[in-house]
Amino acid sequence: MQGGKRRVAYGVHGYGRGHAVRAQAVLPLLRERHDVLVLAGDEAADLLSADYRVHRLPTLRYVHDAASNCSAWLTLRRNVPLLADAMGCGRALRSVMGLLREFAPHVVISDSELFTHRAAWRMGIPRISFDHYGVLASCDVGLTGVDRVVCELESLAYRLLVNRPHRSVATAFFSARPLRRGVRIVPPVLREIVRRTRPSDGSHLLVYLSNAHVHFTPTLRRALAELDADVRVYGPAEATREGRLEIKPLSVDGFVQDLASCRAVFATAGNQLIGEAIHFGKGMLLLPEQSLEQRLNARFVQQWGIGRQVSPGELSTELFREFLAGSAELAARVRAYQRDGLAEAVAAIEQAIGELSR
């Protein structure tokens, strides 16, 4: 292996775009040094396939009911066949094992992607977990009460599904204390396009909604349309304009430019989006999805005074007006928290690759 080059399989979970955005940041650097096989599901495959040959995987997803609430029953019913496949060596898992057998990776990196984790575990291939959930699964983040119990239960399920990886590199915009050896916490990794884009102070509100088909309700749409400000929305499938409300098609360049130049951000509470908003110095209004991970993210943003969290029932035109009126004060505090973890993350991954592929 000349120059220490290794074969690395990289699996990316396909629910939401945060996992793929993280991969967009590190894959160019990993490909400079190693041969990389990319496997991804759903939204991640769509986003990454523009730049890489991607082997598409099935994806576990949350399912919401008619009232837009996350339904445990509907989610379980939808995902049971995939869980049975992954745990019982079904057709999808055997397909992934076939790809890995042909590629013969020295290590597998997985960003919360179940099938690459399970296939590598069955085949005895060393695994590196590179995601945000590792902060909850492998670290002390100061949770108490019900949230601590929920975290313990979710972390137990996570470990049962993926087993314990040989190394874990977890990204987070906040600090956490690892609970075991082999775990590294790094700041959010920033894509090259984010790192080279200069922020500016525009007048528009940037809206990004994961699972927009659930969160972009008629009530929310009306509240934004009646706001006396330009609003640029990413997430809904259709691109359209309604007065000063513009729903824009998915575009990496367009989104980053709109994020860098916005007045403030209204979004679901994904770690990657928050990290990029902090990088550009933007105050945030966060609508966390019904997951402990996003509630924790939103809680830190609010505690730091760089944003606030809201529930769907609070959303109104008046709330958005109030938020925008105070957005400059929030933005002034954001600068103290700006960090770029790309170099640190790649160094941690490279160290793990070197240790596990000797």
Tab-separated table of C-alpha atoms in Angstrom:
chain	number	residue	atom	x	y	z
A	1	MET	CA	0.000	0.000	0.000
A	2	GLN	CA	1.954	2.969	-1.306
A	3	GLY	CA	2.069	6.035	0.901
A	4	GLY	CA	-0.225	4.445	3.446
A	5	LYS	CA	-3.209	4.406	1.061
A	6	ARG	CA	-6.087	2.263	2.321
A	7	ARG	CA	-9.431	1.079	0.977
A	8	VAL	CA	-12.209	2.775	2.936
A	9	ALA	CA	-15.953	2.112	2.669
A	10	TYR	CA	-18.065	5.081	3.769
A	11	GLY	CA	-21.751	4.582	4.651
A	12	VAL	CA	-24.100	7.563	5.009
A	13	HIS	CA	-27.554	7.460	6.607
A	14	GLY	CA	-30.171	8.851	4.238
A	15	TYR	CA	-32.702	10.460	6.597
A	16	GLY	CA	-32.329	14.234	6.322
A	17	ARG	CA	-29.365	15.971	4.717
A	18	GLY	CA	-27.055	16.554	7.700
A	19	HIS	CA	-25.308	13.199	7.311
A	20	ALA	CA	-24.628	13.855	3.623
A	21	VAL	CA	-23.399	17.388	4.302
A	22	ARG	CA	-20.894	15.976	6.788
A	23	ALA	CA	-19.755	13.510	4.136
A	24	GLN	CA	-19.406	16.333	1.607
A	25	ALA	CA	-16.933	17.979	3.976
A	26	VAL	CA	-14.628	15.015	4.609
A	27	LEU	CA	-14.904	12.874	1.464
A	28	PRO	CA	-12.722	15.111	-0.754
A	29	LEU	CA	-9.879	14.897	1.782
A	30	LEU	CA	-10.295	11.163	2.338
A	31	ARG	CA	-10.292	10.516	-1.422
A	32	GLU	CA	-6.982	12.360	-1.760
A	33	ARG	CA	-5.399	9.758	0.509
A	34	HIS	CA	-7.440	6.579	0.086
A	35	ASP	CA	-9.627	4.557	-2.273
A	36	VAL	CA	-13.189	5.226	-1.084
A	37	LEU	CA	-16.421	3.315	-1.710
A	38	VAL	CA	-19.529	5.419	-0.969
A	39	LEU	CA	-22.824	3.849	0.135
A	40	ALA	CA	-25.828	6.011	1.048
A	41	GLY	CA	-29.598	6.062	1.285
A	42	ASP	CA	-32.375	8.370	0.117
A	43	GLU	CA	-31.580	12.102	0.561
A	44	ALA	CA	-27.891	11.412	1.175
A	45	ALA	CA	-27.596	9.418	-2.051
A	46	ASP	CA	-29.404	12.165	-3.971
A	47	LEU	CA	-27.034	14.830	-2.647
A	48	LEU	CA	-23.777	12.885	-2.970
A	49	SER	CA	-24.438	11.319	-6.378
A	50	ALA	CA	-23.653	14.632	-8.089
A	51	ASP	CA	-19.987	14.181	-7.148
A	52	TYR	CA	-19.520	10.482	-6.396
A	53	ARG	CA	-20.566	7.080	-7.579
A	54	VAL	CA	-22.981	6.080	-4.815
A	55	HIS	CA	-24.361	2.636	-4.027
A	56	ARG	CA	-27.917	3.274	-2.860
A	57	LEU	CA	-29.131	1.729	0.409
A	58	PRO	CA	-32.544	1.432	2.104
A	59	THR	CA	-33.106	3.939	4.907
A	60	LEU	CA	-34.752	3.867	8.315
A	61	ARG	CA	-37.120	6.836	8.708
A	62	TYR	CA	-39.450	8.445	11.211
A	63	VAL	CA	-43.104	8.443	10.154
A	64	HIS	CA	-45.573	11.162	11.173
A	65	ASP	CA	-49.317	10.908	11.647
A	66	ALA	CA	-52.027	13.108	10.145
A	67	ALA	CA	-51.464	15.692	12.889
A	68	SER	CA	-47.758	15.948	11.961
A	69	ASN	CA	-46.690	14.199	15.175
A	70	CYS	CA	-43.990	11.556	15.046
A	71	SER	CA	-45.799	8.233	15.460
A	72	ALA	CA	-43.960	5.452	17.280
A	73	TRP	CA	-46.364	2.861	15.873
A	74	LEU	CA	-46.190	4.048	12.257
A	75	THR	CA	-42.406	4.407	12.489
A	76	LEU	CA	-42.041	0.896	13.886
A	77	ARG	CA	-44.385	-0.600	11.280
A	78	ARG	CA	-42.512	1.097	8.446
A	79	ASN	CA	-39.044	0.103	9.694
A	80	VAL	CA	-39.585	-3.444	10.999
A	81	PRO	CA	-38.878	-5.097	7.611
A	82	LEU	CA	-35.589	-3.184	7.282
A	83	LEU	CA	-34.600	-3.940	10.872
A	84	ALA	CA	-35.346	-7.619	10.318
A	85	ASP	CA	-33.237	-7.557	7.156
A	86	ALA	CA	-30.295	-5.882	8.881
A	87	MET	CA	-30.427	-8.024	12.015
A	88	GLY	CA	-31.176	-11.293	10.256
A	89	CYS	CA	-28.910	-11.049	7.207
A	90	GLY	CA	-31.665	-10.401	4.697
A	91	ARG	CA	-31.398	-9.435	1.041
A	92	ALA	CA	-30.293	-5.812	1.581
A	93	LEU	CA	-27.623	-6.742	4.114
A	94	ARG	CA	-26.315	-9.539	1.889
A	95	SER	CA	-26.080	-7.038	-0.981
A	96	VAL	CA	-23.977	-4.687	1.150
A	97	MET	CA	-21.805	-7.586	2.288
A	98	GLY	CA	-21.276	-8.472	-1.364
A	99	LEU	CA	-20.125	-4.936	-2.144
A	100	LEU	CA	-17.750	-4.972	0.809
A	101	ARG	CA	-16.431	-8.402	-0.104
A	102	GLU	CA	-15.645	-7.199	-3.625
A	103	PHE	CA	-14.077	-3.911	-2.465
A	104	ALA	CA	-12.230	-5.507	0.490
A	105	PRO	CA	-11.984	-2.367	2.652
A	106	HIS	CA	-9.413	-2.087	5.410
A	107	VAL	CA	-11.935	-0.078	7.454
A	108	VAL	CA	-15.572	0.997	7.253
A	109	ILE	CA	-16.695	4.494	8.263
A	110	SER	CA	-20.389	4.856	9.023
A	111	ASP	CA	-22.386	8.017	9.626
A	112	SER	CA	-25.316	6.392	11.472
A	113	GLU	CA	-25.839	4.029	8.526
A	114	LEU	CA	-27.219	0.715	9.796
A	115	PHE	CA	-26.431	-1.637	6.913
A	116	THR	CA	-22.738	-0.757	6.587
A	117	HIS	CA	-22.356	-1.071	10.366
A	118	ARG	CA	-24.022	-4.497	10.450
A	119	ALA	CA	-22.282	-5.823	7.335
A	120	ALA	CA	-18.837	-4.773	8.565
A	121	TRP	CA	-19.533	-6.232	12.007
A	122	ARG	CA	-20.567	-9.587	10.508
A	123	MET	CA	-17.481	-9.622	8.283
A	124	GLY	CA	-15.047	-8.613	11.013
A	125	ILE	CA	-14.035	-5.351	9.310
A	126	PRO	CA	-12.894	-2.587	11.712
A	127	ARG	CA	-15.470	0.183	12.033
A	128	ILE	CA	-15.257	3.915	12.679
A	129	SER	CA	-18.445	5.711	13.678
A	130	PHE	CA	-18.494	9.307	12.422
A	131	ASP	CA	-21.747	11.055	13.282
A	132	HIS	CA	-23.493	13.373	15.725
A	133	TYR	CA	-25.477	10.753	17.625
A	134	GLY	CA	-22.265	9.422	19.164
A	135	VAL	CA	-22.402	12.428	21.492
A	136	LEU	CA	-25.541	10.948	23.059
A	137	ALA	CA	-24.503	7.302	22.808
A	138	SER	CA	-20.937	7.631	24.126
A	139	CYS	CA	-20.720	10.891	26.111
A	140	ASP	CA	-22.047	12.684	29.157
A	141	VAL	CA	-23.957	15.771	28.018
A	142	GLY	CA	-25.459	16.641	31.392
A	143	LEU	CA	-28.963	15.264	30.861
A	144	THR	CA	-31.244	14.827	33.867
A	145	GLY	CA	-34.685	13.431	34.629
A	146	VAL	CA	-36.788	12.051	31.799
A	147	ASP	CA	-34.294	13.095	29.124
A	148	ARG	CA	-31.571	11.052	30.828
A	149	VAL	CA	-33.821	7.969	30.857
A	150	VAL	CA	-34.759	8.507	27.197
A	151	CYS	CA	-31.077	8.911	26.320
A	152	GLU	CA	-30.172	5.662	28.078
A	153	LEU	CA	-32.925	3.771	26.245
A	154	GLU	CA	-32.111	5.274	22.835
A	155	SER	CA	-28.392	4.664	23.335
A	156	LEU	CA	-29.080	1.048	24.285
A	157	ALA	CA	-31.112	0.577	21.090
A	158	TYR	CA	-28.354	2.277	19.075
A	159	ARG	CA	-25.707	-0.045	20.521
A	160	LEU	CA	-27.881	-3.109	19.917
A	161	LEU	CA	-28.295	-2.134	16.271
A	162	VAL	CA	-24.726	-1.145	15.404
A	163	ASN	CA	-22.801	-2.868	18.214
A	164	ARG	CA	-19.840	-0.929	19.579
A	165	PRO	CA	-17.603	0.491	16.825
A	166	HIS	CA	-13.842	0.259	17.253
A	167	ARG	CA	-13.530	4.052	17.180
A	168	SER	CA	-16.051	6.884	17.410
A	169	VAL	CA	-15.574	10.424	16.116
A	170	ALA	CA	-18.603	12.487	17.122
A	171	THR	CA	-19.277	15.999	15.835
A	172	ALA	CA	-21.048	18.565	17.997
A	173	PHE	CA	-21.207	22.338	18.255
A	174	PHE	CA	-21.177	21.939	22.066
A	175	SER	CA	-18.757	20.182	24.433
A	176	ALA	CA	-19.298	16.706	25.895
A	177	ARG	CA	-17.293	14.292	28.042
A	178	PRO	CA	-16.524	10.884	26.452
A	179	LEU	CA	-17.503	7.941	28.648
A	180	ARG	CA	-15.072	5.425	27.169
A	181	ARG	CA	-11.786	5.187	25.354
A	182	GLY	CA	-11.747	5.420	21.582
A	183	VAL	CA	-14.236	8.312	21.470
A	184	ARG	CA	-13.281	11.760	20.138
A	185	ILE	CA	-15.495	14.860	20.105
A	186	VAL	CA	-14.822	17.397	17.349
A	187	PRO	CA	-16.550	20.658	16.345
A	188	PRO	CA	-18.931	20.656	13.339
A	189	VAL	CA	-17.144	19.984	10.061
A	190	LEU	CA	-17.610	22.666	7.431
A	191	ARG	CA	-17.856	21.982	3.708
A	192	GLU	CA	-15.391	23.689	1.397
A	193	ILE	CA	-18.158	25.810	-0.125
A	194	VAL	CA	-19.099	27.040	3.363
A	195	ARG	CA	-15.497	27.770	4.289
A	196	ARG	CA	-14.872	29.879	1.188
A	197	THR	CA	-18.167	31.834	1.275
A	198	ARG	CA	-18.032	35.211	2.991
A	199	PRO	CA	-20.942	36.112	5.281
A	200	SER	CA	-22.903	39.324	4.796
A	201	ASP	CA	-25.861	40.993	6.481
A	202	GLY	CA	-28.837	40.714	4.179
A	203	SER	CA	-32.502	41.328	4.930
A	204	HIS	CA	-34.093	37.941	4.200
A	205	LEU	CA	-35.098	35.179	6.616
A	206	LEU	CA	-33.563	31.839	5.630
A	207	VAL	CA	-35.856	28.875	6.320
A	208	TYR	CA	-34.631	25.285	6.231
A	209	LEU	CA	-36.958	22.450	7.209
A	210	SER	CA	-35.990	18.809	7.302
A	211	ASN	CA	-39.105	16.722	6.569
A	212	ALA	CA	-40.770	19.788	5.122
A	213	HIS	CA	-43.790	17.708	4.091
A	214	VAL	CA	-44.493	17.440	7.831
A	215	HIS	CA	-43.341	20.807	9.180
A	216	PHE	CA	-44.260	23.202	6.348
A	217	THR	CA	-47.932	23.316	7.268
A	218	PRO	CA	-50.510	25.704	5.791
A	219	THR	CA	-50.429	27.602	9.103
A	220	LEU	CA	-46.657	28.065	8.935
A	221	ARG	CA	-46.787	28.993	5.268
A	222	ARG	CA	-49.391	31.662	5.966
A	223	ALA	CA	-47.405	33.040	8.919
A	224	LEU	CA	-44.296	33.407	6.755
A	225	ALA	CA	-46.194	34.826	3.762
A	226	GLU	CA	-47.711	37.564	5.940
A	227	LEU	CA	-44.319	38.567	7.328
A	228	ASP	CA	-43.132	41.964	6.084
A	229	ALA	CA	-39.756	40.576	4.996
A	230	ASP	CA	-38.255	38.466	2.229
A	231	VAL	CA	-38.392	34.768	3.135
A	232	ARG	CA	-36.396	32.078	1.308
A	233	VAL	CA	-37.487	28.535	2.082
A	234	TYR	CA	-35.590	25.287	1.478
A	235	GLY	CA	-37.086	21.858	2.055
A	236	PRO	CA	-40.510	21.686	0.354
A	237	ALA	CA	-40.581	19.779	-2.916
A	238	GLU	CA	-42.219	22.461	-5.070
A	239	ALA	CA	-40.420	25.652	-6.062
A	240	THR	CA	-42.764	28.629	-6.131
A	241	ARG	CA	-43.138	32.280	-5.146
A	242	GLU	CA	-45.943	33.905	-3.184
A	243	GLY	CA	-45.297	37.613	-2.734
A	244	ARG	CA	-42.111	37.923	-0.671
A	245	LEU	CA	-42.164	34.217	0.211
A	246	GLU	CA	-39.986	32.164	-2.142
A	247	ILE	CA	-39.738	28.381	-1.952
A	248	LYS	CA	-36.465	27.525	-3.630
A	249	PRO	CA	-35.290	24.296	-5.293
A	250	LEU	CA	-32.567	22.279	-3.619
A	251	SER	CA	-29.198	23.739	-4.586
A	252	VAL	CA	-26.001	23.499	-2.580
A	253	ASP	CA	-24.598	26.766	-3.957
A	254	GLY	CA	-27.891	28.608	-3.641
A	255	PHE	CA	-28.537	27.427	-0.105
A	256	VAL	CA	-25.068	28.323	1.160
A	257	GLN	CA	-25.245	31.775	-0.457
A	258	ASP	CA	-28.672	32.400	1.073
A	259	LEU	CA	-27.493	31.166	4.481
A	260	ALA	CA	-24.341	33.298	4.401
A	261	SER	CA	-26.244	36.453	3.426
A	262	CYS	CA	-29.418	36.117	5.486
A	263	ARG	CA	-30.606	38.264	8.366
A	264	ALA	CA	-31.434	35.226	10.514
A	265	VAL	CA	-32.321	31.521	10.331
A	266	PHE	CA	-35.503	29.587	11.090
A	267	ALA	CA	-34.897	25.842	10.890
A	268	THR	CA	-35.231	22.409	12.373
A	269	ALA	CA	-32.467	21.759	14.899
A	270	GLY	CA	-29.920	19.610	13.071
A	271	ASN	CA	-26.334	19.768	14.341
A	272	GLN	CA	-24.814	20.405	10.912
A	273	LEU	CA	-27.160	23.271	10.043
A	274	ILE	CA	-26.583	24.870	13.447
A	275	GLY	CA	-22.813	24.581	12.989
A	276	GLU	CA	-22.986	26.336	9.611
A	277	ALA	CA	-25.318	29.051	10.934
A	278	ILE	CA	-22.889	29.691	13.805
A	279	HIS	CA	-20.013	29.853	11.310
A	280	PHE	CA	-21.804	32.598	9.377
A	281	GLY	CA	-22.760	34.449	12.578
A	282	LYS	CA	-26.536	34.058	12.297
A	283	GLY	CA	-29.106	34.070	15.091
A	284	MET	CA	-31.497	31.124	15.036
A	285	LEU	CA	-35.128	30.294	15.699
A	286	LEU	CA	-35.247	26.505	16.005
A	287	LEU	CA	-38.149	24.099	15.607
A	288	PRO	CA	-36.684	20.818	16.925
A	289	GLU	CA	-38.068	17.601	15.539
A	290	GLN	CA	-39.458	15.117	18.044
A	291	SER	CA	-36.112	13.571	18.911
A	292	LEU	CA	-33.868	13.939	21.939
A	293	GLU	CA	-30.952	14.785	19.651
A	294	GLN	CA	-32.668	17.863	18.192
A	295	ARG	CA	-34.182	18.951	21.514
A	296	LEU	CA	-30.693	18.900	23.033
A	297	ASN	CA	-29.280	20.928	20.133
A	298	ALA	CA	-32.022	23.541	20.473
A	299	ARG	CA	-31.551	23.690	24.239
A	300	PHE	CA	-27.864	24.564	23.910
A	301	VAL	CA	-28.608	27.266	21.330
A	302	GLN	CA	-31.159	28.838	23.662
A	303	GLN	CA	-28.958	28.528	26.768
A	304	TRP	CA	-26.097	30.253	24.964
A	305	GLY	CA	-28.343	33.143	23.972
A	306	ILE	CA	-27.690	32.724	20.242
A	307	GLY	CA	-31.218	31.657	19.389
A	308	ARG	CA	-34.455	30.320	20.779
A	309	GLN	CA	-36.522	27.179	20.399
A	310	VAL	CA	-40.227	27.040	19.639
A	311	SER	CA	-42.953	24.439	19.273
A	312	PRO	CA	-45.254	24.189	16.237
A	313	GLY	CA	-48.149	25.685	18.190
A	314	GLU	CA	-46.193	28.894	18.871
A	315	LEU	CA	-45.493	29.721	15.227
A	316	SER	CA	-47.144	32.930	14.047
A	317	THR	CA	-46.354	36.028	12.023
A	318	GLU	CA	-46.002	38.016	15.247
A	319	LEU	CA	-43.459	35.505	16.608
A	320	PHE	CA	-41.342	35.834	13.453
A	321	ARG	CA	-41.521	39.644	13.646
A	322	GLU	CA	-40.373	39.538	17.260
A	323	PHE	CA	-37.549	37.134	16.393
A	324	LEU	CA	-36.288	39.254	13.497
A	325	ALA	CA	-36.405	42.392	15.634
A	326	GLY	CA	-33.984	40.769	18.099
A	327	SER	CA	-31.864	38.864	15.586
A	328	ALA	CA	-28.964	41.351	15.600
A	329	GLU	CA	-28.530	40.860	19.338
A	330	LEU	CA	-28.452	37.082	18.888
A	331	ALA	CA	-25.952	37.352	16.038
A	332	ALA	CA	-23.611	39.469	18.158
A	333	ARG	CA	-23.304	36.584	20.630
A	334	VAL	CA	-22.796	33.889	17.984
A	335	ARG	CA	-19.246	34.918	17.130
A	336	ALA	CA	-17.937	33.602	20.459
A	337	TYR	CA	-18.937	30.060	19.424
A	338	GLN	CA	-17.545	29.899	15.866
A	339	ARG	CA	-15.402	26.791	15.286
A	340	ASP	CA	-14.408	24.698	12.270
A	341	GLY	CA	-13.743	21.054	13.110
A	342	LEU	CA	-12.834	19.783	9.627
A	343	ALA	CA	-9.079	19.450	10.170
A	344	GLU	CA	-9.589	17.953	13.626
A	345	ALA	CA	-12.184	15.466	12.368
A	346	VAL	CA	-10.061	14.310	9.426
A	347	ALA	CA	-7.022	13.959	11.709
A	348	ALA	CA	-9.054	11.829	14.133
A	349	ILE	CA	-10.398	9.663	11.296
A	350	GLU	CA	-6.929	9.262	9.775
A	351	GLN	CA	-5.514	8.263	13.154
A	352	ALA	CA	-8.271	5.677	13.560
A	353	ILE	CA	-7.698	4.334	10.029
A	354	GLY	CA	-3.994	3.979	10.761
A	355	GLU	CA	-4.573	2.213	14.078
A	356	LEU	CA	-7.234	-0.169	12.775
A	357	SER	CA	-5.686	-1.153	9.433
A	358	ARG	CA	-2.203	-2.155	10.536
